[in-house]
Short mmCIF file of C-alpha atoms in Angstrom, two decimals:
data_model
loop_
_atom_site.label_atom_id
_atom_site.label_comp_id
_atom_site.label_asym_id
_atom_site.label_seq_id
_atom_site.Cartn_x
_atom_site.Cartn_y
_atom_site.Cartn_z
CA UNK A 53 70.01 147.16 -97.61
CA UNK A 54 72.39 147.28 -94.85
CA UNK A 55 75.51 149.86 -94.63
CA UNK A 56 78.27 149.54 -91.82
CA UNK A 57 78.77 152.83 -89.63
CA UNK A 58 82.75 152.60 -89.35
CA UNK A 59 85.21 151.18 -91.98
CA UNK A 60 86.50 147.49 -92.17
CA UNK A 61 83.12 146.53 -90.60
CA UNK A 62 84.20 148.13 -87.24
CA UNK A 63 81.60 147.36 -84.95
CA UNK A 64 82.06 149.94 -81.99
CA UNK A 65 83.57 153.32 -81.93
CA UNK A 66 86.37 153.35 -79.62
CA UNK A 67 87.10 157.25 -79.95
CA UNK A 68 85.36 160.97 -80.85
CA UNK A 69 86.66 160.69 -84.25
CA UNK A 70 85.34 157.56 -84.46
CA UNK A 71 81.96 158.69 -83.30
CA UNK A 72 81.96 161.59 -86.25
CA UNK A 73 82.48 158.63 -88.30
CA UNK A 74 79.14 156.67 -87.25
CA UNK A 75 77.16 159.75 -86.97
CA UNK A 76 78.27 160.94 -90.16
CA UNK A 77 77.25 158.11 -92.40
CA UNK A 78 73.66 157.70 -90.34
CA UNK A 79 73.08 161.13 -90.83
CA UNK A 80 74.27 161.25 -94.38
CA UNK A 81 71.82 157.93 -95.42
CA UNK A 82 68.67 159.90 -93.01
CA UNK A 83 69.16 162.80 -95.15
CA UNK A 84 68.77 161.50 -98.42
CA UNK A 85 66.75 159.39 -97.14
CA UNK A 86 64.20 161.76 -95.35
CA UNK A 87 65.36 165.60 -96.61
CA UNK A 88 62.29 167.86 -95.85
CA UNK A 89 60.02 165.53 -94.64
CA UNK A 90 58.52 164.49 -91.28
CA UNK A 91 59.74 161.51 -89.56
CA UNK A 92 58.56 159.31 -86.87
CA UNK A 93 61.28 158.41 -84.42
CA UNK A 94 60.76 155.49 -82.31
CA UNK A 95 62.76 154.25 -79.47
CA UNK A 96 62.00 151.18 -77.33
CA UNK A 97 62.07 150.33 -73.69
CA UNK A 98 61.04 147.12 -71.73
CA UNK A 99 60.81 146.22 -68.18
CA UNK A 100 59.39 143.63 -65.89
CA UNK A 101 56.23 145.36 -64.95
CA UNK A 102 53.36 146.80 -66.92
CA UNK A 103 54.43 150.13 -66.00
CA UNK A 104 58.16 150.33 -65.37
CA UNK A 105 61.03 151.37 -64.21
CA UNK A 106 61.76 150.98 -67.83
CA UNK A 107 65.61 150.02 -69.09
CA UNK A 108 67.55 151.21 -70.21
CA UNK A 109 67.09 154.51 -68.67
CA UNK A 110 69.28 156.61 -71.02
CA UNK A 111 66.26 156.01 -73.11
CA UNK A 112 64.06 158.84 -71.95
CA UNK A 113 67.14 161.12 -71.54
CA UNK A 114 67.61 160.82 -75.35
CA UNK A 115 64.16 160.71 -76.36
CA UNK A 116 62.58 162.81 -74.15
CA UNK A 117 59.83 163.82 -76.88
CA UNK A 118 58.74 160.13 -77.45
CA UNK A 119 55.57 159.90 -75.69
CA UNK A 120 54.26 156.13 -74.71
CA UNK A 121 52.70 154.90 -77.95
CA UNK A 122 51.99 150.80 -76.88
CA UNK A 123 53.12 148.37 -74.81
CA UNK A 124 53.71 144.82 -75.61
CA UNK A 125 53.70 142.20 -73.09
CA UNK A 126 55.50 139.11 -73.09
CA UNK A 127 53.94 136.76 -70.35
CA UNK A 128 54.02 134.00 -72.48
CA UNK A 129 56.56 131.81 -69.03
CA UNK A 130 53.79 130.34 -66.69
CA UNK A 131 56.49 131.65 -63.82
CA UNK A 132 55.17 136.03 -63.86
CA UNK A 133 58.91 136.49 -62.76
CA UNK A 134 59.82 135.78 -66.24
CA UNK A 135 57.07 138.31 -67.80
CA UNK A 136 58.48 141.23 -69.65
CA UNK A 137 57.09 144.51 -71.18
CA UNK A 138 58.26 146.32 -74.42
CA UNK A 139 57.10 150.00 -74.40
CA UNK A 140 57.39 151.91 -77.97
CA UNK A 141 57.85 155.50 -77.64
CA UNK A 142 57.17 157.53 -80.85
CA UNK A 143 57.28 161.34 -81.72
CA UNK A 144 57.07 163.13 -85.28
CA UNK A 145 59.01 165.98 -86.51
CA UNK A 146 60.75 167.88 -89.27
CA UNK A 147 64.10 165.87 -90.37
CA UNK A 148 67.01 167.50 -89.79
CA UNK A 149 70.63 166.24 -89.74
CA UNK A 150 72.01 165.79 -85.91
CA UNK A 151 68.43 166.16 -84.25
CA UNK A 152 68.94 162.32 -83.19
CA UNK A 153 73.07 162.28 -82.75
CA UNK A 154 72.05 161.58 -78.89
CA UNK A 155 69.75 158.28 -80.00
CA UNK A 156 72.02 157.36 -82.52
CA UNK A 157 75.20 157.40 -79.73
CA UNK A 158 73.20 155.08 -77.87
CA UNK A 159 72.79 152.98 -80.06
CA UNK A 160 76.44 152.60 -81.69
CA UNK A 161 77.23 151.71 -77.89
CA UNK A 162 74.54 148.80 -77.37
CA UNK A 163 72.52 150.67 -75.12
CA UNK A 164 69.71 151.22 -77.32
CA UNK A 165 68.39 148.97 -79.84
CA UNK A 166 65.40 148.80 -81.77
CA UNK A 167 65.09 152.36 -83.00
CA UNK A 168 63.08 153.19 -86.27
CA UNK A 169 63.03 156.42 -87.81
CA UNK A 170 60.42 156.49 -91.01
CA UNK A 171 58.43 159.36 -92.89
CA UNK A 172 54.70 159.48 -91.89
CA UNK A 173 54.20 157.24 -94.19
CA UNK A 174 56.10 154.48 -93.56
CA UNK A 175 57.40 153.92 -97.45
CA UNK A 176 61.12 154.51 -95.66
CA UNK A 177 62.76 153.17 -92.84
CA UNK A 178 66.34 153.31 -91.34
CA UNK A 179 66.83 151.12 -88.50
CA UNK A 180 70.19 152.38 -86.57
CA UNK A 181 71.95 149.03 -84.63
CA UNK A 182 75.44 148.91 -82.91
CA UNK A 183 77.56 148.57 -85.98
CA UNK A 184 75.56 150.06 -89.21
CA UNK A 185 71.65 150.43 -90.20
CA UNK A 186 69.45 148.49 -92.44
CA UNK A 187 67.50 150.63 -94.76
CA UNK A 188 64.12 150.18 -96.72
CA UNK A 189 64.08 152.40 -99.55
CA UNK A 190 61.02 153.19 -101.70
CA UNK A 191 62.08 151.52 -104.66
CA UNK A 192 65.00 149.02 -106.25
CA UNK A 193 65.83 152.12 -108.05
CA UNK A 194 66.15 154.34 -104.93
CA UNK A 195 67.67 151.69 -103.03
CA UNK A 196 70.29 151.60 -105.94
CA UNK A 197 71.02 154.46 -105.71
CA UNK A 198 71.96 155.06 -101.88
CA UNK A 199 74.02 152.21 -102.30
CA UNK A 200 75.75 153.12 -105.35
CA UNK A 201 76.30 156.70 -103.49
CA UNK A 202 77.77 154.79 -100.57
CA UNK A 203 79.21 151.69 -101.45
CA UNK A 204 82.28 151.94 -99.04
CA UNK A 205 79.92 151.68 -96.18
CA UNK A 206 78.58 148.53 -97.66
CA UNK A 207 79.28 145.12 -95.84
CA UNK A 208 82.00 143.01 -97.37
CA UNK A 209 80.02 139.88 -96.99
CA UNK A 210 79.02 138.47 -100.05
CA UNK A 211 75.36 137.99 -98.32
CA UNK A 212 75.44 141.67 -97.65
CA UNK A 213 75.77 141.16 -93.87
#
């Protein structure tokens, strides 16, 4: 299921009050979503070599617990200067609300993508993007739920995009 972070579909947030927006409805879905259980947050990275520099850079500065969990390499282009690595950083803790407002600003601003933050068991997952999340609940009837509880934030689009 996919909700939008800012009303009318708004893709970016162009002010602070806009930002309390976005951060308040990602933080509202994580919390039902994940309330008193560990999560895994995972933020993403690539570069053109095995081992860095890594961009974008902001990544570490907002996910300075992830530690290096794989690299995937893309040398797929006969020319190397074409070869690209993705590196997955990954940490677990306790959810609480705000503990990833810095990840989540990066990522309403297109500097981040490809976050995932799921319990330990990987039955839930939120995936943050510039412009909303798309959510995996446990069950249609859980899934119902968070988007009868929300259904301003859903997308207009009759295909739910």
């Amino acid at each position: 299921m996919r909700f939008h972070s800012l009303p009318d579909s708004k893709r970016y947030p162009e002010s602070e009050d806009e930002y309390a927006i976005v951060l308040h409805r990602y933080n509202t879905v994580l919390d039902e979503l994940f309330e008193g259980t560990d999560v895994y947050v995972m933020t993403m990275a690539w570069s053109w070599e095995p081992d860095g520099p890594e961009r974008p850079p902001r990544r570490h500065e907002v996910h300075p617990e992830g530690i290096r969990w794989t690299t995937l390499a893309y040398e797929d282009d006969p020319d190397p200067a074409f070869h690209t690595y993705t590196h997955l950083h990954a940490d677990r803790r306790l959810w609480r609300p705000g503990m990833v407002d810095g990840i989540l600003r990066e990522v309403a601003d297109d500097v981040l993508s490809g976050v995932i933050i799921t319990d330990s068991g990987l039955s839930r997952i939120h995936h943050p993007y510039d412009g909303g999340a798309d959510v995996i609940a446990t069950s249609p009837e859980d899934r119902n739920q968070l988007r009868d509880s929300h259904r301003d934030w859903l997308p207009r689009n009759p295909a739910g995009l």
